[in-house]
């Protein structure tokens, strides 16, 4: 009797463990992909299709790899759970840090894997007016369209920035145990390009 009970308990525990192990895998797979622009072709209403395209690209824009460098304040965040950067650095006038603590002191031209420090030749924070931490996707969309809050860029410049900029591309090769942004840089750029070509409509 005890052996049968023990066998049932072990069987139930194994089933629960299997569920626990497979559920995150499904979730991770979904969040790591981006739909292609063509997959939105069935949306007949052009404005609705445009808003949907931006929502898909928004998976990248709201990912920690992007938001950490687009903070609301003058301190970047780091990692996947996004605590404030340590040591306590600040943006500085040009986004490359304060005179006594420039970003390049620690962040070299490439990731330094032994110390877990990310790197890129142009490592810096986005300008203060481009901070979108804590904003909704609709607010980020309106901000990206406004040259006064997007670094003076045209919509075509935004497509180029997301789809081709070398520093932005780091988000897809962050190194260490950091999760990369969903999809690929080219896919993100293609989504924004299709968004612009369908009227650059923001989601609600």
Short mmCIF file of C-alpha atoms in Angstrom, two decimals:
data_model
loop_
_atom_site.label_atom_id
_atom_site.label_comp_id
_atom_site.label_asym_id
_atom_site.label_seq_id
_atom_site.Cartn_x
_atom_site.Cartn_y
_atom_site.Cartn_z
CA UNK A 1 0.00 0.00 0.00
CA UNK A 2 2.77 2.41 0.96
CA UNK A 3 4.71 1.53 -2.19
CA UNK A 4 1.68 2.31 -4.38
CA UNK A 5 1.13 5.64 -2.59
CA UNK A 6 4.79 6.52 -2.93
CA UNK A 7 4.70 5.64 -6.63
CA UNK A 8 1.66 7.87 -7.16
CA UNK A 9 3.33 10.76 -5.32
CA UNK A 10 6.52 10.37 -7.37
CA UNK A 11 4.50 10.20 -10.59
CA UNK A 12 2.57 13.36 -9.71
CA UNK A 13 5.79 15.16 -8.74
CA UNK A 14 7.40 14.17 -12.05
CA UNK A 15 4.38 15.49 -13.96
CA UNK A 16 4.48 18.81 -12.10
CA UNK A 17 8.21 19.10 -12.75
CA UNK A 18 7.69 18.45 -16.45
CA UNK A 19 5.04 21.16 -16.61
CA UNK A 20 7.27 23.60 -14.74
CA UNK A 21 10.16 22.90 -17.08
CA UNK A 22 8.23 23.16 -20.33
CA UNK A 23 6.03 26.18 -19.54
CA UNK A 24 8.87 28.73 -19.40
CA UNK A 25 10.37 27.27 -22.57
CA UNK A 26 7.15 27.99 -24.48
CA UNK A 27 6.99 31.48 -23.01
CA UNK A 28 10.64 32.21 -23.81
CA UNK A 29 10.26 31.00 -27.37
CA UNK A 30 7.28 33.27 -27.93
CA UNK A 31 9.03 36.34 -26.52
CA UNK A 32 12.26 35.69 -28.45
CA UNK A 33 10.66 35.87 -31.90
CA UNK A 34 9.36 38.66 -34.10
CA UNK A 35 6.65 38.24 -36.71
CA UNK A 36 7.58 39.25 -40.25
CA UNK A 37 5.87 42.32 -41.75
CA UNK A 38 4.19 40.07 -44.35
CA UNK A 39 2.32 38.25 -41.61
CA UNK A 40 0.23 41.40 -41.05
CA UNK A 41 -0.95 41.57 -44.67
CA UNK A 42 -4.29 40.01 -43.76
CA UNK A 43 -5.23 43.11 -41.75
CA UNK A 44 -7.25 44.96 -44.38
CA UNK A 45 -7.46 48.28 -42.56
CA UNK A 46 -4.15 50.06 -43.24
CA UNK A 47 -4.21 52.05 -40.01
CA UNK A 48 -4.87 48.94 -37.93
CA UNK A 49 -2.10 47.11 -39.78
CA UNK A 50 0.31 49.98 -39.13
CA UNK A 51 -0.49 50.03 -35.41
CA UNK A 52 -0.06 46.24 -35.25
CA UNK A 53 3.33 46.48 -36.94
CA UNK A 54 4.50 48.99 -34.35
CA UNK A 55 3.17 46.80 -31.52
CA UNK A 56 5.30 43.94 -32.85
CA UNK A 57 8.38 46.17 -33.08
CA UNK A 58 7.50 47.33 -29.57
CA UNK A 59 8.67 43.96 -28.26
CA UNK A 60 12.16 45.26 -29.00
CA UNK A 61 11.64 48.85 -27.89
CA UNK A 62 10.29 47.80 -24.48
CA UNK A 63 12.90 45.07 -23.95
CA UNK A 64 15.49 45.65 -21.19
CA UNK A 65 18.27 45.84 -23.78
CA UNK A 66 16.65 49.04 -25.11
CA UNK A 67 14.94 50.51 -22.05
CA UNK A 68 18.09 50.29 -19.91
CA UNK A 69 19.76 52.82 -22.23
CA UNK A 70 16.61 54.95 -22.60
CA UNK A 71 16.01 55.67 -18.89
CA UNK A 72 13.61 58.28 -17.55
CA UNK A 73 16.34 59.82 -15.41
CA UNK A 74 20.07 60.36 -15.71
CA UNK A 75 21.15 56.91 -14.51
CA UNK A 76 21.06 53.86 -16.76
CA UNK A 77 19.72 50.53 -15.63
CA UNK A 78 21.33 47.18 -16.25
CA UNK A 79 20.62 43.48 -16.60
CA UNK A 80 17.30 41.79 -17.22
CA UNK A 81 15.64 42.83 -13.94
CA UNK A 82 16.86 46.40 -14.51
CA UNK A 83 18.34 47.65 -11.21
CA UNK A 84 20.07 51.04 -11.33
CA UNK A 85 23.57 50.85 -12.78
CA UNK A 86 26.37 50.09 -10.36
CA UNK A 87 28.67 51.89 -9.90
CA UNK A 88 26.33 54.91 -9.71
CA UNK A 89 27.17 56.55 -13.04
CA UNK A 90 25.24 59.42 -14.59
CA UNK A 91 24.40 60.53 -18.13
CA UNK A 92 26.56 63.65 -18.28
CA UNK A 93 26.04 66.46 -20.77
CA UNK A 94 26.76 64.37 -23.85
CA UNK A 95 25.35 61.00 -22.73
CA UNK A 96 28.83 59.50 -22.39
CA UNK A 97 29.04 59.96 -18.61
CA UNK A 98 30.42 62.54 -16.22
CA UNK A 99 33.96 63.92 -16.78
CA UNK A 100 35.39 61.79 -13.95
CA UNK A 101 33.47 58.64 -14.91
CA UNK A 102 33.10 58.28 -18.66
CA UNK A 103 31.27 55.23 -20.02
CA UNK A 104 34.39 54.17 -21.93
CA UNK A 105 36.36 53.69 -18.70
CA UNK A 106 34.55 50.38 -18.16
CA UNK A 107 32.72 49.78 -21.44
CA UNK A 108 35.33 48.96 -24.05
CA UNK A 109 34.94 48.35 -27.79
CA UNK A 110 33.53 44.84 -27.25
CA UNK A 111 31.99 42.73 -24.50
CA UNK A 112 34.53 41.75 -21.83
CA UNK A 113 33.11 38.35 -21.01
CA UNK A 114 35.49 37.49 -18.16
CA UNK A 115 34.15 40.40 -16.14
CA UNK A 116 30.63 40.34 -17.63
CA UNK A 117 30.97 43.94 -18.83
CA UNK A 118 29.15 44.80 -22.08
CA UNK A 119 30.96 46.81 -24.69
CA UNK A 120 30.65 48.74 -27.93
CA UNK A 121 32.81 51.51 -29.48
CA UNK A 122 29.98 54.02 -29.09
CA UNK A 123 28.65 53.01 -25.66
CA UNK A 124 26.48 55.78 -24.24
CA UNK A 125 22.99 56.68 -23.07
CA UNK A 126 20.26 57.96 -25.34
CA UNK A 127 19.62 61.70 -24.96
CA UNK A 128 17.36 62.66 -22.07
CA UNK A 129 14.51 63.63 -24.39
CA UNK A 130 14.61 60.09 -25.78
CA UNK A 131 14.05 58.43 -22.41
CA UNK A 132 10.99 56.17 -22.48
CA UNK A 133 11.36 54.10 -19.33
CA UNK A 134 7.94 53.72 -17.69
CA UNK A 135 5.99 54.85 -20.76
CA UNK A 136 3.30 52.91 -22.58
CA UNK A 137 3.97 51.66 -26.08
CA UNK A 138 1.57 54.29 -27.44
CA UNK A 139 3.54 57.03 -25.66
CA UNK A 140 6.83 55.66 -26.98
CA UNK A 141 5.36 55.64 -30.48
CA UNK A 142 4.31 59.29 -30.29
CA UNK A 143 7.71 60.19 -28.89
CA UNK A 144 9.57 58.39 -31.67
CA UNK A 145 7.55 60.35 -34.25
CA UNK A 146 8.36 63.72 -32.66
CA UNK A 147 11.72 65.18 -33.83
CA UNK A 148 11.86 67.27 -30.65
CA UNK A 149 11.92 64.05 -28.62
CA UNK A 150 13.71 61.62 -30.93
CA UNK A 151 17.04 63.35 -31.43
CA UNK A 152 15.89 65.35 -34.47
CA UNK A 153 15.38 62.23 -36.57
CA UNK A 154 13.00 61.66 -39.44
CA UNK A 155 10.97 58.45 -39.50
CA UNK A 156 13.40 57.07 -42.08
CA UNK A 157 16.25 57.90 -39.70
CA UNK A 158 14.46 55.95 -36.95
CA UNK A 159 14.19 52.92 -39.23
CA UNK A 160 17.92 53.16 -39.98
CA UNK A 161 18.79 53.69 -36.31
CA UNK A 162 16.92 50.60 -35.11
CA UNK A 163 17.67 48.43 -38.13
CA UNK A 164 21.34 49.24 -38.78
CA UNK A 165 23.00 51.24 -35.98
CA UNK A 166 25.98 49.33 -34.55
CA UNK A 167 25.30 50.23 -30.91
CA UNK A 168 21.62 49.31 -31.23
CA UNK A 169 22.76 46.03 -32.78
CA UNK A 170 24.49 45.15 -29.50
CA UNK A 171 21.00 44.35 -28.14
CA UNK A 172 21.06 41.16 -30.22
CA UNK A 173 24.54 40.11 -29.03
CA UNK A 174 24.66 41.27 -25.41
CA UNK A 175 26.92 38.51 -24.12
CA UNK A 176 27.03 37.07 -20.63
CA UNK A 177 23.74 35.86 -19.20
CA UNK A 178 21.80 38.82 -20.63
CA UNK A 179 18.85 37.95 -22.85
CA UNK A 180 19.04 39.34 -26.35
CA UNK A 181 16.27 41.45 -27.83
CA UNK A 182 13.60 39.48 -29.74
CA UNK A 183 14.18 38.47 -33.33
CA UNK A 184 17.04 40.11 -35.20
CA UNK A 185 18.05 43.71 -35.82
CA UNK A 186 17.11 43.38 -39.50
CA UNK A 187 13.65 42.09 -38.56
CA UNK A 188 13.09 44.98 -36.16
CA UNK A 189 14.12 47.45 -38.85
CA UNK A 190 11.83 45.78 -41.40
CA UNK A 191 8.86 46.04 -39.03
CA UNK A 192 9.46 49.75 -38.48
CA UNK A 193 9.96 50.31 -42.20
CA UNK A 194 6.60 48.66 -42.90
CA UNK A 195 5.07 50.73 -40.09
CA UNK A 196 6.30 53.96 -41.69
CA UNK A 197 5.07 52.90 -45.13
CA UNK A 198 1.59 52.21 -43.76
CA UNK A 199 1.23 55.65 -42.22
CA UNK A 200 3.18 55.33 -38.94
CA UNK A 201 0.02 54.89 -36.89
CA UNK A 202 0.46 54.46 -33.15
CA UNK A 203 -1.34 51.74 -31.18
CA UNK A 204 -3.95 52.74 -28.61
#
